[in-house]
PDB file of C-alpha atoms and ligand atoms in Angstrom:
ATOM      1  CA  MET A   1     158.465  68.473  84.578  1.00 43.00           C
ATOM      2  CA  LYS A   2     157.097  65.531  82.598  1.00 43.00           C
ATOM      3  CA  LEU A   3     154.740  64.608  85.414  1.00 49.00           C
ATOM      4  CA  MET A   4     153.431  68.187  85.608  1.00 53.00           C
ATOM      5  CA  ALA A   5     152.501  68.020  81.920  1.00 60.00           C
ATOM      6  CA  ASN A   6     150.237  65.049  82.649  1.00 88.00           C
ATOM      7  CA  ILE A   7     148.041  66.929  85.086  1.00 96.00           C
ATOM      8  CA  PRO A   8     144.749  67.615  83.282  1.00 97.00           C
ATOM      9  CA  VAL A   9     143.494  71.188  83.055  1.00 98.00           C
ATOM     10  CA  LEU A  10     140.059  72.430  81.982  1.00 98.00           C
ATOM     11  CA  THR A  11     140.026  76.140  81.104  1.00 98.00           C
ATOM     12  CA  ILE A  12     136.797  78.129  80.936  1.00 98.00           C
ATOM     13  CA  ASP A  13     137.190  81.635  79.538  1.00 97.00           C
ATOM     14  CA  GLY A  14     134.633  84.280  78.737  1.00 96.00           C
ATOM     15  CA  PRO A  15     133.292  87.711  79.634  1.00 93.00           C
ATOM     16  CA  SER A  16     131.739  88.541  82.989  1.00 87.00           C
ATOM     17  CA  GLY A  17     128.228  87.229  83.474  1.00 87.00           C
ATOM     18  CA  SER A  18     128.610  84.452  80.889  1.00 93.00           C
ATOM     19  CA  GLY A  19     128.216  81.859  83.659  1.00 92.00           C
ATOM     20  CA  LYS A  20     131.833  80.673  83.474  1.00 94.00           C
ATOM     21  CA  GLY A  21     132.365  80.912  87.246  1.00 93.00           C
ATOM     22  CA  THR A  22     129.282  78.813  87.983  1.00 93.00           C
ATOM     23  CA  ILE A  23     130.204  76.184  85.391  1.00 97.00           C
ATOM     24  CA  ALA A  24     133.851  76.095  86.490  1.00 97.00           C
ATOM     25  CA  GLN A  25     132.876  75.497  90.118  1.00 94.00           C
ATOM     26  CA  LEU A  26     130.350  72.797  89.166  1.00 95.00           C
ATOM     27  CA  MET A  27     132.941  71.052  86.992  1.00 97.00           C
ATOM     28  CA  ALA A  28     135.628  71.242  89.691  1.00 96.00           C
ATOM     29  CA  LYS A  29     133.220  69.655  92.158  1.00 94.00           C
ATOM     30  CA  ASP A  30     132.093  67.000  89.696  1.00 96.00           C
ATOM     31  CA  LEU A  31     135.624  66.047  88.630  1.00 97.00           C
ATOM     32  CA  GLY A  32     137.103  66.428  92.116  1.00 96.00           C
ATOM     33  CA  TRP A  33     139.754  68.802  90.729  1.00 96.00           C
ATOM     34  CA  HIS A  34     141.250  71.998  92.138  1.00 95.00           C
ATOM     35  CA  TYR A  35     139.701  75.326  91.163  1.00 95.00           C
ATOM     36  CA  LEU A  36     141.333  78.618  90.242  1.00 96.00           C
ATOM     37  CA  ASP A  37     139.223  81.773  89.921  1.00 96.00           C
ATOM     38  CA  SER A  38     141.840  83.926  88.163  1.00 97.00           C
ATOM     39  CA  GLY A  39     139.583  86.991  88.139  1.00 96.00           C
ATOM     40  CA  ALA A  40     139.616  86.939  91.949  1.00 97.00           C
ATOM     41  CA  ILE A  41     143.399  87.442  91.886  1.00 98.00           C
ATOM     42  CA  TYR A  42     143.006  90.622  89.799  1.00 98.00           C
ATOM     43  CA  ARG A  43     140.141  91.741  92.023  1.00 97.00           C
ATOM     44  CA  VAL A  44     142.264  91.243  95.168  1.00 98.00           C
ATOM     45  CA  LEU A  45     145.211  93.020  93.573  1.00 98.00           C
ATOM     46  CA  ALA A  46     143.073  96.076  92.761  1.00 98.00           C
ATOM     47  CA  GLN A  47     141.856  96.022  96.359  1.00 98.00           C
ATOM     48  CA  ALA A  48     145.450  95.853  97.629  1.00 98.00           C
ATOM     49  CA  ALA A  49     146.389  98.850  95.439  1.00 98.00           C
ATOM     50  CA  LEU A  50     143.480 100.850  96.859  1.00 97.00           C
ATOM     51  CA  LYS A  51     144.392  99.792 100.405  1.00 96.00           C
ATOM     52  CA  HIS A  52     148.036 100.822 100.032  1.00 97.00           C
ATOM     53  CA  GLY A  53     147.341 103.971  98.023  1.00 97.00           C
ATOM     54  CA  VAL A  54     149.114 102.663  94.913  1.00 98.00           C
ATOM     55  CA  ASP A  55     148.051 104.548  91.778  1.00 97.00           C
ATOM     56  CA  PHE A  56     146.712 102.216  89.011  1.00 97.00           C
ATOM     57  CA  ALA A  57     148.698 104.336  86.520  1.00 95.00           C
ATOM     58  CA  ASP A  58     151.980 103.403  88.230  1.00 97.00           C
ATOM     59  CA  GLU A  59     152.510 100.091  86.431  1.00 98.00           C
ATOM     60  CA  ARG A  60     155.785  99.211  88.163  1.00 98.00           C
ATOM     61  CA  ALA A  61     154.365  99.799  91.624  1.00 98.00           C
ATOM     62  CA  VAL A  62     151.217  97.734  90.892  1.00 98.00           C
ATOM     63  CA  ALA A  63     153.404  94.938  89.445  1.00 98.00           C
ATOM     64  CA  GLU A  64     155.563  94.975  92.577  1.00 98.00           C
ATOM     65  CA  LEU A  65     152.411  94.688  94.658  1.00 98.00           C
ATOM     66  CA  ALA A  66     151.331  91.749  92.442  1.00 98.00           C
ATOM     67  CA  GLU A  67     154.693  90.055  92.950  1.00 97.00           C
ATOM     68  CA  ASN A  68     154.287  90.189  96.740  1.00 97.00           C
ATOM     69  CA  LEU A  69     150.502  89.825  96.956  1.00 97.00           C
ATOM     70  CA  ASP A  70     149.538  88.080 100.195  1.00 97.00           C
ATOM     71  CA  VAL A  71     146.332  86.311  99.160  1.00 96.00           C
ATOM     72  CA  VAL A  72     144.904  83.046 100.464  1.00 95.00           C
ATOM     73  CA  PHE A  73     141.940  81.164  98.966  1.00 92.00           C
ATOM     74  CA  SER A  74     140.181  78.577 101.105  1.00 89.00           C
ATOM     75  CA  ILE A  75     136.952  76.614 100.845  1.00 80.00           C
ATOM     76  CA  GLN A  76     134.547  77.421 103.685  1.00 79.00           C
ATOM     77  CA  GLN A  77     131.225  75.547 103.663  1.00 76.00           C
ATOM     78  CA  ASN A  78     131.055  75.400  99.856  1.00 75.00           C
ATOM     79  CA  ASP A  79     132.019  79.065  99.528  1.00 81.00           C
ATOM     80  CA  ILE A  80     135.444  80.362  98.626  1.00 86.00           C
ATOM     81  CA  GLN A  81     136.911  82.622 101.257  1.00 92.00           C
ATOM     82  CA  VAL A  82     139.480  85.150 100.072  1.00 96.00           C
ATOM     83  CA  LEU A  83     141.955  86.632 102.523  1.00 96.00           C
ATOM     84  CA  LEU A  84     144.078  89.673 101.630  1.00 97.00           C
ATOM     85  CA  GLU A  85     146.863  90.110 104.180  1.00 97.00           C
ATOM     86  CA  GLY A  86     144.731  88.062 106.578  1.00 96.00           C
ATOM     87  CA  GLU A  87     141.630  90.221 106.068  1.00 96.00           C
ATOM     88  CA  ASP A  88     138.472  88.616 104.660  1.00 96.00           C
ATOM     89  CA  VAL A  89     137.716  90.448 101.405  1.00 97.00           C
ATOM     90  CA  SER A  90     135.409  87.769  99.915  1.00 94.00           C
ATOM     91  CA  THR A  91     132.373  90.075  99.720  1.00 91.00           C
ATOM     92  CA  LEU A  92     134.244  93.319  99.063  1.00 93.00           C
ATOM     93  CA  ILE A  93     135.871  92.051  95.861  1.00 94.00           C
ATOM     94  CA  ARG A  94     132.539  90.992  94.315  1.00 88.00           C
ATOM     95  CA  SER A  95     131.125  94.485  93.696  1.00 86.00           C
ATOM     96  CA  GLU A  96     130.857  96.017  90.194  1.00 84.00           C
ATOM     97  CA  LEU A  97     133.317  98.662  91.344  1.00 89.00           C
ATOM     98  CA  ALA A  98     135.873  96.003  92.303  1.00 93.00           C
ATOM     99  CA  GLY A  99     135.343  94.234  88.950  1.00 90.00           C
ATOM    100  CA  ASN A 100     136.001  97.441  87.079  1.00 91.00           C
ATOM    101  CA  ALA A 101     139.106  98.197  89.156  1.00 96.00           C
ATOM    102  CA  ALA A 102     140.338  94.627  88.475  1.00 96.00           C
ATOM    103  CA  SER A 103     139.875  95.141  84.740  1.00 94.00           C
ATOM    104  CA  LYS A 104     142.096  98.259  84.949  1.00 95.00           C
ATOM    105  CA  VAL A 105     145.029  96.613  86.775  1.00 97.00           C
ATOM    106  CA  ALA A 106     144.625  93.533  84.546  1.00 96.00           C
ATOM    107  CA  ALA A 107     145.390  95.634  81.463  1.00 95.00           C
ATOM    108  CA  LEU A 108     148.965  96.310  82.694  1.00 97.00           C
ATOM    109  CA  PRO A 109     151.510  93.974  80.990  1.00 97.00           C
ATOM    110  CA  LEU A 110     153.969  93.912  83.929  1.00 98.00           C
ATOM    111  CA  VAL A 111     151.143  92.958  86.273  1.00 98.00           C
ATOM    112  CA  ARG A 112     150.077  90.041  84.096  1.00 97.00           C
ATOM    113  CA  ALA A 113     153.688  88.838  83.871  1.00 97.00           C
ATOM    114  CA  ALA A 114     154.046  89.063  87.661  1.00 98.00           C
ATOM    115  CA  LEU A 115     150.946  86.890  88.193  1.00 98.00           C
ATOM    116  CA  LEU A 116     151.664  84.216  85.593  1.00 97.00           C
ATOM    117  CA  GLN A 117     153.609  81.721  87.712  1.00 97.00           C
ATOM    118  CA  ARG A 118     151.287  82.184  90.706  1.00 96.00           C
ATOM    119  CA  GLN A 119     148.379  81.030  88.519  1.00 97.00           C
ATOM    120  CA  ARG A 120     150.344  78.126  87.000  1.00 98.00           C
ATOM    121  CA  ASP A 121     151.186  76.882  90.490  1.00 97.00           C
ATOM    122  CA  PHE A 122     147.505  75.968  90.941  1.00 96.00           C
ATOM    123  CA  LYS A 123     148.042  73.103  88.485  1.00 97.00           C
ATOM    124  CA  GLN A 124     148.215  70.179  90.910  1.00 97.00           C
ATOM    125  CA  LEU A 125     147.037  66.579  90.878  1.00 97.00           C
ATOM    126  CA  PRO A 126     144.407  65.288  90.309  1.00 97.00           C
ATOM    127  CA  GLY A 127     143.601  68.209  87.973  1.00 97.00           C
ATOM    128  CA  LEU A 128     142.608  71.860  87.707  1.00 98.00           C
ATOM    129  CA  VAL A 129     139.535  73.733  86.530  1.00 98.00           C
ATOM    130  CA  THR A 130     140.211  77.394  85.982  1.00 98.00           C
ATOM    131  CA  ASP A 131     138.186  80.373  84.767  1.00 97.00           C
ATOM    132  CA  GLY A 132     139.164  83.769  83.449  1.00 97.00           C
ATOM    133  CA  ARG A 133     139.919  85.579  80.201  1.00 96.00           C
ATOM    134  CA  ASP A 134     143.284  84.139  79.078  1.00 97.00           C
ATOM    135  CA  MET A 135     143.372  80.707  80.710  1.00 98.00           C
ATOM    136  CA  GLY A 136     143.290  78.766  77.431  1.00 98.00           C
ATOM    137  CA  THR A 137     145.337  81.260  75.412  1.00 97.00           C
ATOM    138  CA  VAL A 138     148.187  82.344  77.722  1.00 97.00           C
ATOM    139  CA  VAL A 139     148.263  80.785  81.187  1.00 98.00           C
ATOM    140  CA  PHE A 140     147.490  77.161  80.232  1.00 98.00           C
ATOM    141  CA  PRO A 141     147.926  76.969  76.437  1.00 97.00           C
ATOM    142  CA  ASP A 142     148.490  73.181  76.696  1.00 97.00           C
ATOM    143  CA  ALA A 143     145.294  72.545  78.686  1.00 98.00           C
ATOM    144  CA  SER A 144     143.561  69.257  77.907  1.00 96.00           C
ATOM    145  CA  PHE A 145     140.107  70.829  77.579  1.00 98.00           C
ATOM    146  CA  LYS A 146     139.216  74.411  76.681  1.00 98.00           C
ATOM    147  CA  VAL A 147     135.856  76.155  76.694  1.00 98.00           C
ATOM    148  CA  PHE A 148     134.918  79.709  75.741  1.00 98.00           C
ATOM    149  CA  LEU A 149     131.564  80.701  77.169  1.00 97.00           C
ATOM    150  CA  ASN A 150     129.771  83.787  75.906  1.00 95.00           C
ATOM    151  CA  ALA A 151     126.326  85.427  76.132  1.00 95.00           C
ATOM    152  CA  SER A 152     124.859  88.704  74.917  1.00 94.00           C
ATOM    153  CA  ALA A 153     125.664  91.808  77.020  1.00 92.00           C
ATOM    154  CA  GLN A 154     121.924  92.319  77.598  1.00 93.00           C
ATOM    155  CA  VAL A 155     121.434  88.838  79.073  1.00 94.00           C
ATOM    156  CA  ARG A 156     124.609  89.077  81.166  1.00 94.00           C
ATOM    157  CA  ALA A 157     123.422  92.401  82.600  1.00 94.00           C
ATOM    158  CA  GLN A 158     119.997  90.891  83.373  1.00 94.00           C
ATOM    159  CA  ARG A 159     121.660  88.013  85.261  1.00 90.00           C
ATOM    160  CA  ARG A 160     123.777  90.452  87.252  1.00 88.00           C
ATOM    161  CA  HIS A 161     120.691  92.583  87.986  1.00 91.00           C
ATOM    162  CA  LYS A 162     118.885  89.513  89.331  1.00 90.00           C
ATOM    163  CA  GLN A 163     121.884  88.443  91.443  1.00 83.00           C
ATOM    164  CA  LEU A 164     122.146  91.915  92.990  1.00 83.00           C
ATOM    165  CA  LYS A 165     118.402  91.993  93.673  1.00 88.00           C
ATOM    166  CA  GLU A 166     118.663  88.665  95.485  1.00 87.00           C
ATOM    167  CA  LYS A 167     121.319  90.242  97.682  1.00 79.00           C
ATOM    168  CA  GLY A 168     118.963  93.178  98.362  1.00 83.00           C
ATOM    169  CA  ILE A 169     121.030  95.584  96.243  1.00 79.00           C
ATOM    170  CA  GLU A 170     119.113  97.835  93.844  1.00 85.00           C
ATOM    171  CA  SER A 171     120.713  98.439  90.445  1.00 87.00           C
ATOM    172  CA  ASN A 172     119.824 100.037  87.165  1.00 92.00           C
ATOM    173  CA  LEU A 173     119.703  97.633  84.207  1.00 94.00           C
ATOM    174  CA  SER A 174     120.852 100.112  81.564  1.00 94.00           C
ATOM    175  CA  ASP A 175     123.768 101.204  83.807  1.00 92.00           C
ATOM    176  CA  LEU A 176     124.741  97.541  84.141  1.00 92.00           C
ATOM    177  CA  VAL A 177     124.616  97.001  80.352  1.00 93.00           C
ATOM    178  CA  ALA A 178     126.862 100.064  79.912  1.00 93.00           C
ATOM    179  CA  GLU A 179     129.311  98.910  82.627  1.00 91.00           C
ATOM    180  CA  ILE A 180     129.518  95.380  81.240  1.00 92.00           C
ATOM    181  CA  SER A 181     130.078  96.676  77.704  1.00 92.00           C
ATOM    182  CA  GLU A 182     132.793  99.056  78.923  1.00 91.00           C
ATOM    183  CA  ARG A 183     134.569  96.223  80.757  1.00 90.00           C
ATOM    184  CA  ASP A 184     134.299  93.868  77.724  1.00 92.00           C
ATOM    185  CA  GLU A 185     135.758  96.592  75.549  1.00 92.00           C
ATOM    186  CA  ARG A 186     138.765  97.100  77.878  1.00 92.00           C
ATOM    187  CA  ASP A 187     139.342  93.350  78.407  1.00 92.00           C
ATOM    188  CA  SER A 188     139.072  92.598  74.670  1.00 92.00           C
ATOM    189  CA  ASN A 189     141.236  95.426  73.364  1.00 92.00           C
ATOM    190  CA  ARG A 190     144.184  95.461  75.747  1.00 91.00           C
ATOM    191  CA  THR A 191     147.639  94.753  74.311  1.00 91.00           C
ATOM    192  CA  VAL A 192     148.416  91.653  76.390  1.00 91.00           C
ATOM    193  CA  ALA A 193     146.303  88.535  76.800  1.00 90.00           C
ATOM    194  CA  PRO A 194     143.058  90.054  75.518  1.00 92.00           C
ATOM    195  CA  LEU A 195     139.760  88.270  76.032  1.00 93.00           C
ATOM    196  CA  ARG A 196     139.431  85.918  73.064  1.00 93.00           C
ATOM    197  CA  PRO A 197     138.714  82.229  72.493  1.00 96.00           C
ATOM    198  CA  ALA A 198     141.701  79.889  72.076  1.00 97.00           C
ATOM    199  CA  ASP A 199     141.750  78.388  68.570  1.00 96.00           C
ATOM    200  CA  ASP A 200     141.126  74.937  70.059  1.00 97.00           C
ATOM    201  CA  ALA A 201     138.354  75.981  72.489  1.00 98.00           C
ATOM    202  CA  LEU A 202     134.812  74.646  72.399  1.00 97.00           C
ATOM    203  CA  GLN A 203     132.729  77.811  71.980  1.00 97.00           C
ATOM    204  CA  LEU A 204     129.365  77.912  73.733  1.00 97.00           C
ATOM    205  CA  ASP A 205     126.787  80.674  73.920  1.00 95.00           C
ATOM    206  CA  SER A 206     124.732  80.701  77.112  1.00 93.00           C
ATOM    207  CA  THR A 207     122.356  83.481  75.951  1.00 94.00           C
ATOM    208  CA  SER A 208     119.525  80.992  75.660  1.00 90.00           C
ATOM    209  CA  LEU A 209     121.158  77.920  77.221  1.00 92.00           C
ATOM    210  CA  GLY A 210     120.529  77.092  80.883  1.00 91.00           C
ATOM    211  CA  ILE A 211     123.320  76.128  83.296  1.00 93.00           C
ATOM    212  CA  ASP A 212     122.324  72.445  83.072  1.00 96.00           C
ATOM    213  CA  ALA A 213     122.669  72.383  79.283  1.00 97.00           C
ATOM    214  CA  VAL A 214     126.072  74.092  79.401  1.00 97.00           C
ATOM    215  CA  PHE A 215     127.227  71.738  82.172  1.00 97.00           C
ATOM    216  CA  LYS A 216     126.207  68.726  80.043  1.00 97.00           C
ATOM    217  CA  GLN A 217     128.202  69.941  77.049  1.00 97.00           C
ATOM    218  CA  VAL A 218     131.320  70.711  79.103  1.00 98.00           C
ATOM    219  CA  SER A 219     131.058  67.324  80.871  1.00 98.00           C
ATOM    220  CA  ALA A 220     130.770  65.590  77.488  1.00 97.00           C
ATOM    221  CA  LEU A 221     133.914  67.411  76.316  1.00 97.00           C
ATOM    222  CA  CYS A 222     135.870  66.212  79.350  1.00 95.00           C
ATOM    223  CA  ALA A 223     134.514  62.663  79.080  1.00 93.00           C
ATOM    224  CA  GLY A 224     135.350  62.383  75.393  1.00 77.00           C
TER     225      GLY A 224
HETATM  226  O1   DC B   1     136.133  87.166  85.953  1.00 52.38           O
HETATM  227  P1   DC B   1     136.024  88.440  86.803  1.00 52.38           P
HETATM  228  O2   DC B   1     134.824  89.274  86.477  1.00 52.38           O
HETATM  229  O3   DC B   1     136.131  88.168  88.266  1.00 52.38           O
HETATM  230  O4   DC B   1     137.331  89.297  86.408  1.00 52.38           O
HETATM  231  C1   DC B   1     137.537  90.614  86.853  1.00 52.38           C
HETATM  232  C2   DC B   1     138.461  91.330  85.883  1.00 52.38           C
HETATM  233  O5   DC B   1     139.768  90.761  85.950  1.00 52.38           O
HETATM  234  C3   DC B   1     138.049  91.249  84.421  1.00 52.38           C
HETATM  235  O6   DC B   1     137.245  92.349  84.030  1.00 52.38           O
HETATM  236  C4   DC B   1     139.335  91.230  83.671  1.00 52.38           C
HETATM  237  C5   DC B   1     140.339  90.702  84.652  1.00 52.38           C
HETATM  238  N1   DC B   1     140.759  89.322  84.363  1.00 52.38           N
HETATM  239  C6   DC B   1     141.755  89.148  83.432  1.00 52.38           C
HETATM  240  O7   DC B   1     142.206  90.119  82.829  1.00 52.38           O
HETATM  241  N2   DC B   1     142.242  87.913  83.175  1.00 52.38           N
HETATM  242  C7   DC B   1     141.739  86.839  83.806  1.00 52.38           C
HETATM  243  N3   DC B   1     142.241  85.639  83.543  1.00 52.38           N
HETATM  244  C8   DC B   1     140.681  86.989  84.730  1.00 52.38           C
HETATM  245  C9   DC B   1     140.198  88.253  84.980  1.00 52.38           C
END
């Protein structure tokens, strides 16, 4: 138990589109630590519920699914491959629809309780970088380094719009702003583990900061 406590953890929380995933992956690579994308677990769970016809309103059934979720993350040529029951769902879980579905199952208290230990198990030597909404507040409250990364909804929607365009997917910017705001609202106002900065988190706003500048500040935090 004592040894476990000495494993360093860097938590990066924030809303979608704040750049937390990009920064978390860069930091994990730079530090040579493990990486946990907690949002992907909720995304996969929502996908599993859809696959097995489990109603999102049936909290017990979704929690049972969470308890037995057969998900495997593996690094494949710098990309993270996500397997649900052996099926590659890496691309499927990245859509706006999947993000919204994830936000709905993530609001269920029994589901969050069922996934707690699974997330904590990612804490392994030499260290862990993790991103999500409640990493610094609930899952790893004793983390060595905590960051909360934010950006305006408008800028986050613009980034998402650009990403989708690069993938050849057309999207409407004002729809994206509305979707992002709706998701923030649900994630911030739920009863358990709402999106909020930990009291001891370094708060950064990436609205007008580039990835390099954010990376520098997070690196300085971990070095100091
Ligand atoms: O980070 P993301 O966009 O992949 O997350 C998808 C949804 O999952 C997000 O809208 C809320 C939920 N989530 C959560 O409740 N807690 C986390 N630690 C990570 C994600």
